[in-house]
């Protein structure tokens, strides 16, 4: 088997393990806080939001540093640094004795995170150019599969153990296994001497150099808007399901199904759209998927029952599957050789910013407008984004 295919298979599994491990702990964070002694509902909600956001805040700040080091010393090294580091930090969360301990550990986890951008950079620089779209889509499907199954596995483990602490130890072990896979099976075509002999540009100097390429700031902005628009209504969907279906014993299951169905169609569509992008161009796939996602949000604002919502969310997931892989392919296309990791890390920072601000903004707007109007606003943002893509990527040559 060709080396790039082996790397892709191993890092697909690595992405799956990392994302499933990280999302195992998210659904029961409020319950773990209660186990730590916080019982006031308002305080639980406040601490849970802070702890959830802490990871994205520090990731936003530190991703460019890891990208700079990755371009100089290798992407595989950054994979191992992030994977083994997160394995230790997440396991330590199981020993937390207060909400402050958990908050600080989540912040530290964000500081050392970066498995996904390092994996993307390694695959993009070690895959034939005519296969990059397919490789990016396949890699994305591994992350999405982990995101879908992680919360389910975490819930089952919580029921099995009757406590939340063991799940952190299991999650740390899963991250450790993913890192071991990368250590022994991933091979990188990286010439350290040549890269070390390149001019030593600071992080800010690297950003200034990348900004001179007009397509790259546009792609960073596209990534932010995608995440912002997608996550703005995300935290409100369980309440929307409750409004549509009423309070029943199957409410939690239905809310989980609504969330999972988008990931399912995303996972199926990502490799297919990536492969199509290799044939007709990632710019076209990105533009089509942005318009398709904008259209797919509109039925969600009009649904009258949970079945219609599930169908609309499945339809949305198809187009989501083509957006980020296309962005990754285009970043590789326009980035100078030797700066790939920095470009992906800056993009990862904007992604973290969208992950952080989207839910916060959606929660704030929910106090003034209904979630149906938030779906419409997301649709408008994505439609504007499609025009931005057309004006910046279709008219300028690399």
XYZ file of N, CA, C and O in Angstrom, residues 99-283:
740
model
N -14.108 22.956 40.921
C -14.361 23.482 39.576
C -13.151 24.257 39.060
O -12.875 24.256 37.856
N -12.410 24.898 39.969
C -11.213 25.627 39.558
C -10.171 24.689 38.973
O -9.520 25.020 37.975
N -9.996 23.537 39.599
C -9.057 22.556 39.064
C -9.446 22.174 37.630
O -8.592 22.108 36.735
N -10.733 21.925 37.421
C -11.213 21.504 36.109
C -11.029 22.618 35.079
O -10.623 22.372 33.934
N -11.307 23.862 35.491
C -11.151 25.011 34.591
C -9.696 25.163 34.154
O -9.398 25.336 32.963
N -8.774 25.076 35.104
C -7.356 25.242 34.785
C -6.851 24.115 33.887
O -6.042 24.347 32.970
N -7.318 22.901 34.129
C -6.903 21.773 33.297
C -7.465 21.885 31.884
O -6.792 21.530 30.910
N -8.707 22.393 31.752
C -9.258 22.615 30.409
C -8.461 23.686 29.666
O -8.231 23.581 28.458
N -8.037 24.719 30.387
C -7.210 25.752 29.763
C -5.879 25.158 29.310
O -5.412 25.435 28.204
N -5.269 24.327 30.162
C -4.014 23.678 29.800
C -4.207 22.744 28.611
O -3.338 22.663 27.723
N -5.342 22.070 28.557
C -5.630 21.186 27.428
C -5.688 21.969 26.121
O -5.195 21.514 25.088
N -6.267 23.164 26.172
C -6.305 24.013 24.982
C -4.917 24.476 24.563
O -4.618 24.585 23.376
N -4.044 24.732 25.557
C -2.681 25.173 25.273
C -1.934 24.112 24.472
O -1.248 24.419 23.479
N -2.045 22.852 24.886
C -1.248 21.789 24.250
C -1.994 21.071 23.135
O -1.452 20.166 22.506
N -3.240 21.445 22.873
C -4.006 20.779 21.817
C -3.404 21.088 20.457
O -2.536 21.943 20.329
N -3.876 20.395 19.440
C -3.368 20.624 18.087
C -3.194 19.358 17.291
O -2.535 19.369 16.247
N -3.770 18.249 17.761
C -3.650 16.993 17.023
C -4.278 17.129 15.640
O -3.690 16.712 14.635
N -5.463 17.740 15.581
C -6.172 17.815 14.305
C -5.447 18.679 13.276
O -5.231 18.220 12.141
N -5.035 19.932 13.596
C -4.312 20.695 12.564
C -2.986 20.067 12.167
O -2.581 20.162 11.004
N -2.319 19.404 13.118
C -1.068 18.719 12.761
C -1.338 17.553 11.821
O -0.583 17.319 10.868
N -2.428 16.816 12.075
C -2.796 15.706 11.184
C -3.139 16.223 9.789
O -2.727 15.641 8.780
N -3.887 17.318 9.728
C -4.260 17.912 8.439
C -3.013 18.365 7.687
O -2.870 18.116 6.481
N -2.088 19.033 8.397
C -0.862 19.508 7.746
C -0.014 18.341 7.253
O 0.543 18.386 6.144
N 0.102 17.278 8.052
C 0.908 16.127 7.649
C 0.327 15.449 6.414
O 1.044 15.131 5.465
N -1.002 15.248 6.428
C -1.646 14.604 5.277
C -1.517 15.479 4.033
O -1.221 14.993 2.931
N -1.700 16.782 4.197
C -1.679 17.671 3.021
C -0.305 17.738 2.374
O -0.194 17.926 1.164
N 0.756 17.587 3.172
C 2.112 17.690 2.631
C 2.706 16.341 2.248
O 3.818 16.296 1.699
N 2.002 15.260 2.538
C 2.514 13.926 2.216
C 1.545 13.136 1.341
O 1.611 11.904 1.283
N 0.623 13.844 0.678
C -0.363 13.221 -0.203
C -0.217 13.813 -1.605
O -0.003 15.024 -1.737
N -0.307 12.999 -2.643
C -0.274 13.550 -4.010
C -1.329 14.641 -4.190
O -2.456 14.515 -3.693
N -0.977 15.709 -4.886
C -1.876 16.858 -5.008
C -3.227 16.489 -5.606
O -4.258 17.061 -5.239
N -3.227 15.520 -6.515
C -4.493 15.145 -7.152
C -5.393 14.324 -6.233
O -6.541 14.030 -6.586
N -4.893 13.964 -5.043
C -5.684 13.175 -4.083
C -6.003 13.940 -2.804
O -6.606 13.383 -1.894
N -5.610 15.207 -2.724
C -5.734 15.945 -1.463
C -7.193 16.121 -1.045
O -7.539 15.988 0.132
N -8.080 16.414 -1.995
C -9.495 16.598 -1.658
C -10.082 15.353 -1.022
O -10.763 15.421 0.015
N -9.814 14.207 -1.630
C -10.297 12.933 -1.077
C -9.700 12.685 0.310
O -10.400 12.275 1.241
N -8.400 12.949 0.460
C -7.732 12.712 1.747
C -8.298 13.611 2.835
O -8.552 13.160 3.960
N -8.533 14.882 2.513
C -9.080 15.816 3.506
C -10.498 15.427 3.908
O -10.876 15.497 5.074
N -11.298 15.030 2.934
C -12.664 14.596 3.239
C -12.683 13.350 4.099
O -13.485 13.232 5.043
N -11.794 12.404 3.794
C -11.719 11.172 4.575
C -11.269 11.458 6.002
O -11.842 10.932 6.974
N -10.264 12.316 6.151
C -9.782 12.677 7.485
C -10.888 13.355 8.295
O -11.065 13.076 9.487
N -11.644 14.226 7.634
C -12.755 14.903 8.310
C -13.803 13.910 8.775
O -14.379 14.052 9.862
N -14.043 12.872 7.994
C -15.066 11.891 8.373
C -14.673 11.146 9.643
O -15.537 10.781 10.452
N -13.373 10.928 9.857
C -12.923 10.286 11.081
C -13.203 11.143 12.297
O -13.658 10.639 13.339
N -12.934 12.451 12.185
C -13.213 13.364 13.293
C -14.704 13.424 13.590
O -15.127 13.421 14.753
N -15.520 13.457 12.535
C -16.971 13.539 12.723
C -17.514 12.260 13.347
O -18.376 12.301 14.237
N -16.996 11.108 12.899
C -17.440 9.836 13.477
C -17.152 9.793 14.973
O -17.982 9.339 15.778
N -15.975 10.275 15.363
C -15.648 10.327 16.786
C -16.546 11.274 17.543
O -16.957 10.985 18.682
N -16.872 12.410 16.918
C -17.753 13.384 17.558
C -19.153 12.812 17.771
O -19.817 13.119 18.767
N -19.614 11.983 16.836
C -20.943 11.378 16.963
C -20.970 10.336 18.080
O -21.850 10.338 18.946
N -19.977 9.441 18.058
C -20.004 8.300 18.972
C -19.483 8.636 20.363
O -19.845 7.965 21.332
N -18.619 9.668 20.476
C -18.043 10.009 21.767
C -19.067 10.239 22.870
O -18.997 9.611 23.942
N -20.049 11.138 22.661
C -21.042 11.377 23.708
C -21.854 10.125 24.067
O -22.199 9.921 25.240
N -22.146 9.302 23.050
C -22.908 8.082 23.320
C -22.090 7.129 24.204
O -22.587 6.580 25.189
N -20.803 6.968 23.841
C -19.931 6.102 24.632
C -19.782 6.648 26.044
O -19.828 5.899 27.035
N -19.618 7.977 26.162
C -19.493 8.587 27.484
C -20.721 8.359 28.343
O -20.612 8.053 29.539
N -21.900 8.482 27.729
C -23.136 8.243 28.478
C -23.256 6.807 28.960
O -23.660 6.549 30.104
N -22.889 5.864 28.081
C -22.956 4.449 28.461
C -21.962 4.136 29.582
O -22.291 3.394 30.531
N -20.762 4.715 29.506
C -19.767 4.480 30.551
C -20.203 5.074 31.887
O -19.964 4.482 32.957
N -20.848 6.251 31.823
C -21.334 6.872 33.065
C -22.376 5.991 33.738
O -22.391 5.840 34.975
N -23.256 5.395 32.936
C -24.270 4.490 33.496
C -23.604 3.233 34.053
O -24.003 2.719 35.105
N -22.595 2.750 33.393
C -21.934 1.515 33.789
C -21.162 1.690 35.096
O -21.297 0.911 36.034
N -20.360 2.783 35.178
C -19.527 2.988 36.356
C -20.286 3.643 37.512
O -19.899 3.498 38.668
N -21.348 4.397 37.182
C -22.064 5.108 38.231
C -21.292 6.293 38.773
O -21.653 6.878 39.798
N -20.202 6.670 38.100
C -19.371 7.806 38.495
C -18.733 8.358 37.232
O -18.589 7.659 36.229
N -18.321 9.626 37.304
C -17.779 10.273 36.118
C -16.259 10.262 36.072
O -15.659 10.395 35.007
N -15.614 10.102 37.203
C -14.146 10.150 37.237
C -13.499 9.084 36.353
O -12.535 9.382 35.624
N -13.965 7.821 36.366
C -13.299 6.810 35.524
C -13.308 7.141 34.035
O -12.426 6.691 33.294
N -14.295 7.936 33.589
C -14.377 8.254 32.164
C -13.189 9.111 31.737
O -12.691 8.988 30.609
N -12.705 9.973 32.627
C -11.526 10.771 32.306
C -10.293 9.880 32.162
O -9.450 10.119 31.294
N -10.191 8.858 33.010
C -9.059 7.954 32.902
C -9.130 7.164 31.590
O -8.104 6.950 30.922
N -10.337 6.735 31.222
C -10.515 5.992 29.971
C -10.216 6.895 28.771
O -9.555 6.489 27.813
N -10.688 8.142 28.847
C -10.438 9.090 27.763
C -8.941 9.331 27.593
O -8.416 9.361 26.475
N -8.229 9.518 28.701
C -6.782 9.677 28.635
C -6.108 8.482 28.002
O -5.177 8.626 27.196
N -6.594 7.286 28.319
C -6.029 6.065 27.734
C -6.280 5.999 26.236
O -5.410 5.576 25.460
N -7.489 6.424 25.808
C -7.821 6.437 24.383
C -6.904 7.399 23.630
O -6.388 7.077 22.545
N -6.680 8.582 24.197
C -5.782 9.553 23.562
C -4.351 9.020 23.511
O -3.617 9.244 22.533
N -3.937 8.307 24.550
C -2.605 7.709 24.574
C -2.469 6.671 23.460
O -1.441 6.618 22.772
N -3.505 5.855 23.252
C -3.481 4.839 22.187
C -3.405 5.489 20.804
O -2.674 5.006 19.922
N -4.154 6.580 20.616
C -4.101 7.295 19.334
C -2.698 7.825 19.068
O -2.200 7.788 17.932
N -2.037 8.296 20.114
C -0.674 8.820 19.968
C 0.315 7.705 19.653
O 1.253 7.895 18.868
N 0.127 6.544 20.275
C 0.993 5.407 19.984
C 0.867 4.969 18.523
O 1.862 4.622 17.876
N -0.358 4.981 18.009
C -0.564 4.641 16.601
C 0.240 5.578 15.699
O 0.907 5.147 14.759
N 0.153 6.879 16.006
C 0.897 7.859 15.206
C 2.397 7.656 15.347
O 3.153 7.772 14.374
N 2.855 7.323 16.545
C 4.281 7.150 16.795
C 4.874 6.017 15.953
O 5.935 6.171 15.338
N 4.184 4.890 15.904
C 4.757 3.701 15.274
C 4.382 3.521 13.799
O 5.111 2.862 13.061
N 3.269 4.098 13.365
C 2.776 3.790 12.029
C 2.821 4.953 11.034
O 2.820 4.733 9.829
N 2.831 6.182 11.526
C 2.831 7.337 10.620
C 4.267 7.665 10.226
O 5.159 7.757 11.069
N 4.496 7.823 8.929
C 5.795 8.209 8.396
C 5.643 9.539 7.667
O 4.719 9.715 6.870
N 6.552 10.452 7.953
C 6.468 11.783 7.357
C 7.669 12.044 6.461
O 8.816 11.773 6.848
N 7.401 12.579 5.284
C 8.472 12.994 4.374
C 8.843 14.433 4.719
O 8.362 15.397 4.120
N 9.691 14.574 5.726
C 10.059 15.895 6.237
C 11.570 15.967 6.359
O 12.188 15.160 7.049
N 12.195 16.927 5.674
C 13.655 17.074 5.688
C 13.994 18.169 6.688
O 13.874 19.363 6.404
N 14.397 17.738 7.886
C 14.602 18.684 8.984
C 15.689 19.700 8.678
O 15.569 20.881 8.995
N 16.780 19.259 8.050
C 17.894 20.170 7.799
C 17.463 21.315 6.903
O 17.737 22.494 7.165
N 16.745 20.989 5.817
C 16.294 22.035 4.896
C 15.371 23.024 5.591
O 15.469 24.224 5.390
N 14.454 22.517 6.416
C 13.510 23.401 7.081
C 14.184 24.247 8.152
O 13.829 25.401 8.354
N 15.156 23.666 8.866
C 15.849 24.446 9.884
C 16.703 25.544 9.264
O 16.976 26.567 9.883
N 17.153 25.321 8.028
C 17.993 26.313 7.360
C 17.194 27.438 6.711
O 17.771 28.381 6.186
N 15.859 27.326 6.735
C 15.037 28.397 6.205
C 15.160 29.625 7.102
O 15.466 29.517 8.291
N 14.927 30.833 6.582
C 14.987 32.034 7.412
C 14.038 31.914 8.605
O 12.901 31.470 8.462
N 14.528 32.290 9.788
C 13.734 32.168 11.017
C 12.788 33.359 11.128
O 13.168 34.432 11.590
N 11.564 33.163 10.689
C 10.545 34.206 10.790
C 9.722 33.985 12.044
O 9.373 32.856 12.378
N 9.413 35.070 12.758
C 8.573 34.959 13.954
C 7.150 34.597 13.553
O 6.788 34.596 12.368
N 6.332 34.309 14.567
C 4.932 33.961 14.297
C 4.226 35.125 13.608
O 3.511 34.935 12.617
N 4.446 36.339 14.123
C 3.792 37.510 13.529
C 4.319 37.780 12.122
O 3.551 38.166 11.226
N 5.620 37.553 11.929
C 6.192 37.735 10.585
C 5.613 36.712 9.618
O 5.334 37.020 8.454
N 5.420 35.477 10.108
C 4.792 34.445 9.276
C 3.372 34.811 8.906
O 2.946 34.623 7.757
N 2.614 35.357 9.878
C 1.244 35.792 9.594
C 1.241 36.918 8.567
O 0.414 36.925 7.647
N 2.178 37.857 8.720
C 2.253 38.966 7.763
C 2.557 38.456 6.359
O 2.011 38.960 5.373
N 3.409 37.443 6.269
C 3.738 36.864 4.964
C 2.537 36.159 4.353
O 2.264 36.294 3.153
N 1.799 35.417 5.177
C 0.622 34.708 4.680
C -0.490 35.682 4.291
O -1.254 35.417 3.362
N -0.580 36.805 4.993
C -1.627 37.792 4.682
C -1.438 38.410 3.308
O -2.389 38.935 2.715
N -0.211 38.368 2.795
C 0.045 38.934 1.471
C -0.580 38.089 0.361
O -0.704 38.551 -0.771
N -0.923 36.844 0.694
C -1.605 35.973 -0.268
C -3.100 36.168 -0.062
O -3.654 35.728 0.943
N -3.804 36.874 -0.940
C -5.184 37.325 -0.648
C -6.150 36.192 -0.350
O -7.123 36.374 0.381
N -5.912 35.013 -0.917
C -6.857 33.919 -0.712
C -6.838 33.390 0.732
O -7.852 32.907 1.234
N -5.691 33.466 1.412
C -5.578 32.848 2.735
C -6.382 33.587 3.808
O -7.133 32.944 4.557
N -6.278 34.930 3.940
C -7.158 35.605 4.901
C -8.636 35.362 4.603
O -9.454 35.252 5.523
N -8.952 35.262 3.309
C -10.341 34.970 2.938
C -10.768 33.598 3.450
O -11.867 33.431 3.978
N -9.880 32.605 3.322
C -10.202 31.259 3.783
C -10.296 31.203 5.305
O -11.150 30.496 5.856
N -9.434 31.956 6.008
C -9.533 32.007 7.462
C -10.884 32.599 7.881
O -11.526 32.106 8.818
N -11.306 33.655 7.183
C -12.596 34.281 7.492
C -13.749 33.332 7.190
O -14.728 33.254 7.945
N -13.632 32.582 6.089
C -14.657 31.607 5.728
C -14.793 30.553 6.829
O -15.902 30.192 7.236
N -13.662 30.067 7.354
C -13.697 29.065 8.420
C -14.403 29.601 9.650
O -15.235 28.911 10.262
N -14.080 30.843 10.039
C -14.731 31.440 11.204
C -16.238 31.529 11.019
O -17.019 31.137 11.904
N -16.664 32.038 9.873
C -18.105 32.218 9.639
C -18.824 30.868 9.598
O -19.933 30.726 10.104
N -18.180 29.851 8.993
C -18.785 28.519 8.954
C -19.051 28.029 10.366
O -20.167 27.610 10.712
N -18.033 28.060 11.227
C -18.186 27.560 12.594
C -19.167 28.406 13.388
O -19.979 27.886 14.145
N -19.087 29.722 13.221
C -19.982 30.622 13.939
C -21.433 30.344 13.567
O -22.305 30.214 14.436
N -21.699 30.251 12.259
C -23.070 30.033 11.796
C -23.594 28.657 12.205
O -24.762 28.507 12.588
N -22.731 27.639 12.131
C -23.161 26.280 12.454
C -23.439 26.095 13.943
O -24.370 25.384 14.337
N -22.637 26.733 14.788
C -22.746 26.489 16.226
C -23.654 27.472 16.950
O -23.997 27.241 18.104
N -24.053 28.556 16.297
C -24.940 29.523 16.963
C -26.227 28.885 17.492
O -26.629 29.144 18.630
N -26.897 28.022 16.720
C -28.123 27.415 17.254
C -27.899 26.093 17.991
O -28.850 25.520 18.526
N -26.640 25.598 18.042
C -26.395 24.235 18.493
C -26.872 23.978 19.921
O -27.545 22.982 20.213
N -26.540 24.882 20.861
C -26.888 24.663 22.262
C -28.390 24.761 22.505
O -28.895 24.286 23.531
N -29.106 25.367 21.570
C -30.546 25.578 21.750
C -31.385 24.452 21.161
O -32.597 24.394 21.397
N -30.764 23.552 20.399
C -31.521 22.502 19.717
C -32.258 21.576 20.686
O -33.422 21.226 20.436
N -31.649 21.149 21.831
C -32.427 20.320 22.769
C -33.717 20.990 23.253
O -34.759 20.337 23.387
N -33.655 22.309 23.489
C -34.856 23.031 23.907
C -35.870 23.101 22.760
O -37.083 23.036 22.989
N -35.358 23.224 21.538
C -36.250 23.250 20.369
C -36.945 21.900 20.205
O -38.144 21.834 19.902
N -36.197 20.819 20.419
C -36.788 19.480 20.368
C -37.879 19.348 21.431
O -38.941 18.772 21.180
N -37.614 19.889 22.594
C -38.611 19.848 23.670
C -39.869 20.616 23.288
O -40.997 20.163 23.546
N -39.710 21.772 22.650
C -40.878 22.549 22.204
C -41.680 21.797 21.155
O -42.918 21.852 21.138
N -40.971 21.085 20.264
C -41.663 20.367 19.190
C -42.343 19.097 19.685
O -43.428 18.738 19.201
N -41.721 18.418 20.628
C -42.187 17.078 21.012
C -42.842 17.029 22.386
O -43.568 16.080 22.686
N -42.557 18.019 23.222
C -43.070 17.984 24.579
C -42.147 17.194 25.494
O -41.202 16.540 25.053
N -42.418 17.247 26.785
C -41.591 16.560 27.772
C -42.009 15.096 27.864
O -43.076 14.770 28.367
N -41.152 14.210 27.340
C -41.418 12.770 27.390
C -40.166 12.057 27.859
O -39.088 12.644 27.946
N -40.307 10.787 28.145
C -39.162 10.011 28.611
C -38.124 9.792 27.517
O -36.985 9.433 27.793
N -38.499 9.995 26.250
C -37.570 9.799 25.144
C -36.958 11.119 24.666
O -36.327 11.161 23.627
N -37.133 12.181 25.437
C -36.688 13.501 24.998
C -35.175 13.555 24.782
O -34.700 14.051 23.764
N -34.412 13.018 25.745
C -32.948 13.047 25.626
C -32.481 12.249 24.410
O -31.562 12.665 23.699
N -33.131 11.113 24.161
C -32.771 10.284 23.010
C -33.043 11.021 21.706
O -32.231 10.999 20.771
N -34.187 11.681 21.630
C -34.536 12.425 20.421
C -33.567 13.584 20.188
O -33.144 13.840 19.055
N -33.204 14.291 21.269
C -32.263 15.403 21.143
C -30.905 14.891 20.657
O -30.262 15.518 19.803
N -30.479 13.738 21.183
C -29.212 13.153 20.744
C -29.281 12.727 19.279
O -28.322 12.894 18.523
N -30.416 12.202 18.860
C -30.594 11.761 17.478
C -30.539 12.941 16.514
O -29.924 12.857 15.450
N -31.169 14.051 16.906
C -31.138 15.256 16.074
C -29.698 15.736 15.891
O -29.302 16.167 14.795
N -28.900 15.649 16.965
C -27.503 16.052 16.860
C -26.673 15.076 16.049
O -25.810 15.481 15.265
N -26.948 13.783 16.219
C -26.120 12.761 15.574
C -26.386 12.646 14.079
O -25.474 12.316 13.306
N -27.608 12.916 13.636
C -27.953 12.677 12.234
C -27.182 13.614 11.303
O -26.808 13.238 10.191
N -26.883 14.824 11.779
C -26.087 15.755 10.981
C -24.671 15.223 10.802
O -24.101 15.274 9.704
N -24.113 14.704 11.884
C -22.777 14.121 11.801
C -22.736 12.900 10.910
O -21.744 12.663 10.215
N -23.815 12.121 10.911
C -23.871 10.911 10.080
C -23.793 11.258 8.595
O -22.985 10.688 7.844
N -24.625 12.199 8.161
C -24.592 12.575 6.742
C -23.297 13.298 6.393
O -22.773 13.156 5.283
N -22.754 14.058 7.343
C -21.459 14.715 7.156
C -20.372 13.674 6.913
O -19.570 13.790 5.978
N -20.351 12.623 7.737
C -19.339 11.576 7.639
C -19.420 10.856 6.297
O -18.397 10.535 5.684
N -20.638 10.626 5.810
C -20.815 9.948 4.522
C -20.387 10.847 3.359
O -19.726 10.404 2.412
N -20.754 12.135 3.448
C -20.551 13.043 2.315
C -19.110 13.535 2.183
O -18.654 13.816 1.064
N -18.383 13.661 3.303
C -17.052 14.285 3.261
C -16.097 13.638 2.258
O -15.528 14.338 1.407
N -15.873 12.318 2.305
C -14.943 11.733 1.319
C -15.438 11.859 -0.116
O -14.642 12.076 -1.043
N -16.763 11.739 -0.311
C -17.312 11.808 -1.665
C -17.155 13.204 -2.253
O -16.752 13.369 -3.417
N -17.462 14.230 -1.443
C -17.326 15.597 -1.933
C -15.859 15.979 -2.098
O -15.499 16.738 -3.010
N -15.001 15.446 -1.220
C -13.566 15.692 -1.374
C -13.040 15.120 -2.675
O -12.256 15.759 -3.382
N -13.465 13.913 -3.006
C -13.045 13.283 -4.263
C -13.575 14.059 -5.457
O -12.869 14.241 -6.459
N -14.826 14.544 -5.362
C -15.386 15.354 -6.446
C -14.624 16.661 -6.586
O -14.398 17.149 -7.702
N -14.178 17.223 -5.450
C -13.396 18.455 -5.484
C -12.080 18.281 -6.207
O -11.581 19.217 -6.850
N -11.488 17.083 -6.123
C -10.253 16.811 -6.861
C -10.472 16.883 -8.369
O -9.546 17.161 -9.129
N -11.707 16.637 -8.805
C -12.013 16.629 -10.236
C -12.470 17.990 -10.752
O -12.054 18.426 -11.824
N -13.341 18.666 -9.993
C -13.926 19.913 -10.502
C -13.410 21.156 -9.786
O -13.747 22.275 -10.173
N -12.617 20.972 -8.747
C -12.055 22.112 -8.028
C -12.698 22.314 -6.663
O -13.931 22.303 -6.538
N -11.844 22.496 -5.636
C -12.352 22.691 -4.273
C -13.127 23.999 -4.141
O -14.040 24.108 -3.316
N -12.769 25.028 -4.970
C -13.496 26.299 -4.917
C -14.979 26.082 -5.233
O -15.855 26.634 -4.557
